[in-house]
Amino acid sequence: MTVPTDSGERRRAGDRPPLVTELIDGATVQEITEQAWLALVGEDEVLVPLPAPMPADALSSWVEIVGPWTGSVVLTCGRDTALALTRALLREHAPEVLIKEEDVDDALGELANVVGGNVKAVLPGPSVLGLPETGSTPPPGREADTCRVDVLWRGEPLTVSVQSHAERENEVPL
Amino acid sequence: MTLTATRFDWVRQLVHRESAIVLAPGKEYLVEARLLPLARKMGLSDVDQYVDSVRSRPRPDDTRSIVEALTTNETSWFRDGDPFTTLTSTVLPSLLSARGPAERLQIWSAACSSGQEAYTVAMLLEDAMPNASARVSITATDISREMVERTRAGRFSQLEVNRGLPAPMLVRHFQRAGSEWEVAPNLRRMVTARECNLAAPLPRMGPFDVVYLRNVLIYFDLPTKQAILRRVRELLRPDGWLFLGAAETTLGVDDSWSRVVLGRSSAYRPLKGA
Amino acid sequence: MTVRALVIDDSRAMRRIVTGTLEGFGYETRQAGHGQEALDVLHEGWVPDLCTIDWNMPVMDGLQFVNAVRSNPAWRAVTLMMVTSESEHGQIVRALAAGAHEYVIKPFTADALRDKLALLGLLPQEVSL
Ligand SMILES: C[S@@+](CC[C@H](N)C(=O)[O-])C[C@H]1O[C@@H](n2cnc3c(N)ncnc32)[C@H](O)[C@@H]1O
């Protein structure tokens, strides 16, 4: 694993804040996500590292990290996938059991919290983790400052991205 | 689809010859599940094809991969509790009073898997005696090269540190290393990891004061268990201690040991003159 | 003897997972969605053997809850176990310093909870072997 260690030097006054890609790599985010799936979703639940088009009705959940690096950890998948994840988390396998929308929001949010907390521990600290939110429009990230992992779970696309906020001026102007 | 009987048999014999691990009939599913990743890595779609390819052109690497894939490496920190807590409450005081101050205590974790057992012992001794790293050496061995390398690295995933490691010990003896946790350098220096097949003549090691031979005899047949206990006894000091797994015993296997009840578990000590 | 646990987490899914696991070990459980709700349960007189405590929650977070429980001698016998995705070295140190006895990092498996409860001597005898 190649996690760049935080030497502290990178954060000298006047320097630009670090880009997230200098702090964490895709392999680490993937590993964190895989462990969350194995432990909480089920021990045979593998994530296959392949990108695939996201359905139009995608749902996201996210947590904010505020500290030396500030941004969000965002989990995105189709609504059916979110529902299947909720059933798996609640161990509710009977199809006739109705899963409410708020249960989906809660379960997907908790997955973002679990992945986010572990991402936070890899980033330089101290930083604070926000409460999870769920919705169809996550905070916009900045393309140039995003570490993103695309996987398939049970054949359906799911992405995890660690992204700094678009509205934050995190970078010195060119 | 399941593995054909002749191919299962070939794998069973190979694994038994190389490691003494007994794969009973009915374990076809296990062989299939564990070898499938190896087949895929060679671009083959099933285990039958993989077995045929290895049989037609045997290479030592394949043999090793097959054996390693069929070992069960399940382990945790302080597994079963008492075999570790009694190390510092009972075993260590008796050893320290019997040994000179300059004598090094030698401890063997004889099927160490990813190293949790060896580092559990290292942490306990580090917390129990001043200058532990100068006084104790821990040898950790396993048949699996991958497990030996993992033990040497001393890095554990989040899921692994959750398994039985008391939080105060986690913060005292580990540092974050990316998404993993790394054992402190002073503990890593106490532990020497090396490959060792318990079912073959043992390398020159020891003599040991304490041997942890836990949750590995269960994979072997009676003659192998007897041979291993005999070889372990040769490397154990006459006043040494042997810890077995909760489901393992010397009773009815090798009568040259006496059982000592320690807490809710037991230790075994060589019988004099046996 | 039944062992009682109060499961404190703002996620219903997580409360379900933790209570399901503990009930599998023979626990009697109650739930709370944040620290204040949990304190209300204790004040009501339902004092458990164990609290499992998430860190980040609305109204009152897990660390504040630990401080509140530790400041009341009547609750000295309650074992406090953090169960949270907060996983930095420094955060674990903070929680232990505040008086938490154990710390389980999310994600965790049922085995991990069982191992930790065994360490704490809070595993009913039947499941410990
Ligand atoms: C279930 S683990 C036990 C780990 C640890 N002792 C414990 O109690 O948690 C069994 C280990 O035995 C090793 N093993 C199996 N056959 C062996 C052999 N013939 N020689 C040495 N090690 C062997 C496996 O590679 C595996 O890591």
XYZ file of N, CA, C and O in Angstrom, chain B residues 19-21 108 110-111 141 143 196-202 211-214 216-236 242 244 248 250 253-254 256-257:
192
model
N 1.990 -31.028 4.029
C 1.712 -30.305 5.274
C 1.102 -31.172 6.359
O 0.910 -30.705 7.476
N 0.756 -32.429 6.021
C 0.083 -33.346 6.941
C -1.370 -32.950 7.207
O -2.068 -33.609 7.958
N -1.829 -31.858 6.610
C -3.224 -31.462 6.811
C -4.138 -32.518 6.188
O -3.922 -32.942 5.050
N 7.873 -19.714 21.728
C 7.621 -20.118 20.339
C 6.115 -20.103 20.054
O 5.356 -20.770 20.766
N 3.985 -21.569 17.428
C 4.382 -22.608 16.471
C 3.496 -22.723 15.233
O 3.814 -23.486 14.333
N 2.408 -22.043 15.173
C 1.617 -21.987 13.928
C 0.972 -20.621 14.012
O -0.147 -20.455 14.447
N 6.458 -19.100 13.844
C 6.641 -19.881 12.619
C 5.299 -20.331 12.059
O 4.311 -20.471 12.785
N 3.776 -22.645 8.294
C 4.125 -23.293 7.035
C 3.896 -22.346 5.863
O 4.511 -22.471 4.809
N 8.284 -22.735 8.865
C 8.606 -24.010 9.482
C 7.409 -24.936 9.349
O 6.291 -24.584 9.730
N 7.653 -26.093 8.784
C 6.622 -27.119 8.642
C 6.680 -28.034 9.857
O 7.663 -28.757 10.055
N 5.646 -28.027 10.664
C 5.635 -28.832 11.892
C 5.642 -30.325 11.595
O 6.041 -31.134 12.435
N 5.204 -30.681 10.395
C 5.095 -32.098 10.051
C 6.399 -32.666 9.509
O 6.472 -33.836 9.158
N 7.431 -31.842 9.440
C 8.737 -32.313 8.965
C 9.737 -32.138 10.104
O 9.425 -31.489 11.103
N 10.947 -32.712 9.963
C 11.944 -32.483 11.024
C 12.116 -30.991 11.254
O 12.147 -30.204 10.306
N 12.186 -30.586 12.529
C 12.209 -29.157 12.836
C 13.628 -28.609 12.717
O 14.594 -29.319 12.968
N 5.828 -22.809 24.742
C 5.431 -23.033 23.347
C 3.915 -22.887 23.225
O 3.153 -23.479 23.991
N 3.507 -22.056 22.290
C 2.093 -21.966 21.920
C 1.910 -22.776 20.646
O 2.439 -22.422 19.593
N 1.220 -23.911 20.769
C 0.970 -24.783 19.620
C -0.552 -24.888 19.540
O -1.140 -25.867 19.960
N -1.164 -23.812 19.072
C -2.611 -23.702 19.269
C -3.396 -23.739 17.967
O -3.036 -23.106 16.988
N -3.815 -25.947 15.683
C -3.184 -26.492 14.482
C -3.194 -28.022 14.512
O -3.372 -28.661 13.482
N -3.053 -28.631 15.724
C -3.089 -30.099 15.798
C -4.415 -30.653 15.276
O -4.476 -31.765 14.748
N -5.468 -29.851 15.405
C -6.796 -30.287 14.936
C -6.827 -30.662 13.455
O -7.706 -31.387 13.028
N -5.850 -30.171 12.690
C -5.873 -30.480 11.252
C -5.181 -31.795 10.921
O -5.167 -32.220 9.780
N -4.554 -32.435 11.930
C -3.701 -33.590 11.650
C -4.299 -34.901 12.143
O -5.139 -34.929 13.044
N -3.784 -36.025 11.582
C -4.202 -37.341 12.074
C -3.366 -37.716 13.304
O -2.384 -37.040 13.636
N -3.770 -38.787 13.982
C -3.146 -39.151 15.255
C -1.622 -39.340 15.166
O -0.885 -38.767 15.971
N -1.107 -40.125 14.194
C 0.349 -40.294 14.139
C 1.096 -38.961 13.956
O 2.159 -38.751 14.549
N 0.513 -38.055 13.175
C 1.160 -36.752 12.982
C 1.152 -35.963 14.283
O 2.154 -35.351 14.667
N 0.003 -35.959 14.987
C -0.058 -35.265 16.274
C 1.013 -35.798 17.214
O 1.707 -35.038 17.895
N 1.153 -37.141 17.250
C 2.136 -37.742 18.155
C 3.547 -37.311 17.780
O 4.353 -36.945 18.635
N 3.835 -37.352 16.486
C 5.182 -36.989 16.038
C 5.476 -35.525 16.362
O 6.578 -35.183 16.811
N 4.483 -34.660 16.161
C 4.716 -33.234 16.417
C 4.930 -32.984 17.912
O 5.850 -32.281 18.309
N 4.084 -33.610 18.750
C 4.248 -33.412 20.194
C 5.622 -33.914 20.648
O 6.256 -33.312 21.522
N 6.102 -35.001 20.033
C 7.417 -35.526 20.402
C 8.509 -34.525 20.008
O 9.404 -34.202 20.787
N 8.411 -33.990 18.794
C 9.430 -33.036 18.336
C 9.390 -31.746 19.154
O 10.425 -31.148 19.446
N 8.180 -31.305 19.503
C 8.060 -30.080 20.299
C 8.701 -30.293 21.668
O 9.404 -29.431 22.191
N 8.490 -31.490 22.201
C 9.025 -31.792 23.526
C 10.555 -31.702 23.524
O 11.167 -31.269 24.500
N 11.164 -32.103 22.414
C 12.624 -32.036 22.332
C 13.133 -30.597 22.344
O 14.289 -30.351 22.690
N 12.283 -29.663 21.922
C 12.709 -28.257 21.884
C 12.258 -27.480 23.112
O 12.534 -26.295 23.248
N 11.518 -28.146 24.001
C 11.002 -27.469 25.188
C 11.914 -27.779 26.374
O 12.342 -28.907 26.554
N 3.640 -25.819 27.710
C 3.050 -25.933 26.380
C 1.573 -25.543 26.453
O 0.834 -26.029 27.312
N -1.940 -25.563 24.291
C -2.640 -26.058 23.108
C -3.943 -25.275 22.943
O -4.336 -24.504 23.817
N -7.926 -28.932 21.857
C -6.802 -29.861 21.689
C -6.277 -30.342 23.041
O -6.377 -29.628 24.037
N -3.178 -33.334 24.978
C -2.204 -34.413 24.789
C -2.806 -35.740 25.266
O -2.273 -36.801 24.962
N -3.108 -38.927 23.343
C -2.275 -38.746 22.150
C -0.825 -39.063 22.476
O -0.163 -39.850 21.800
N -0.326 -38.440 23.550
C 1.068 -38.607 23.923
C 1.113 -38.524 25.448
O 0.812 -37.478 26.023
N 3.471 -38.412 27.583
C 4.645 -37.901 28.282
C 4.460 -36.454 28.749
O 5.413 -35.731 28.948
N 3.201 -36.048 28.918
C 2.909 -34.692 29.382
C 2.004 -34.753 30.606
O 1.183 -35.660 30.715
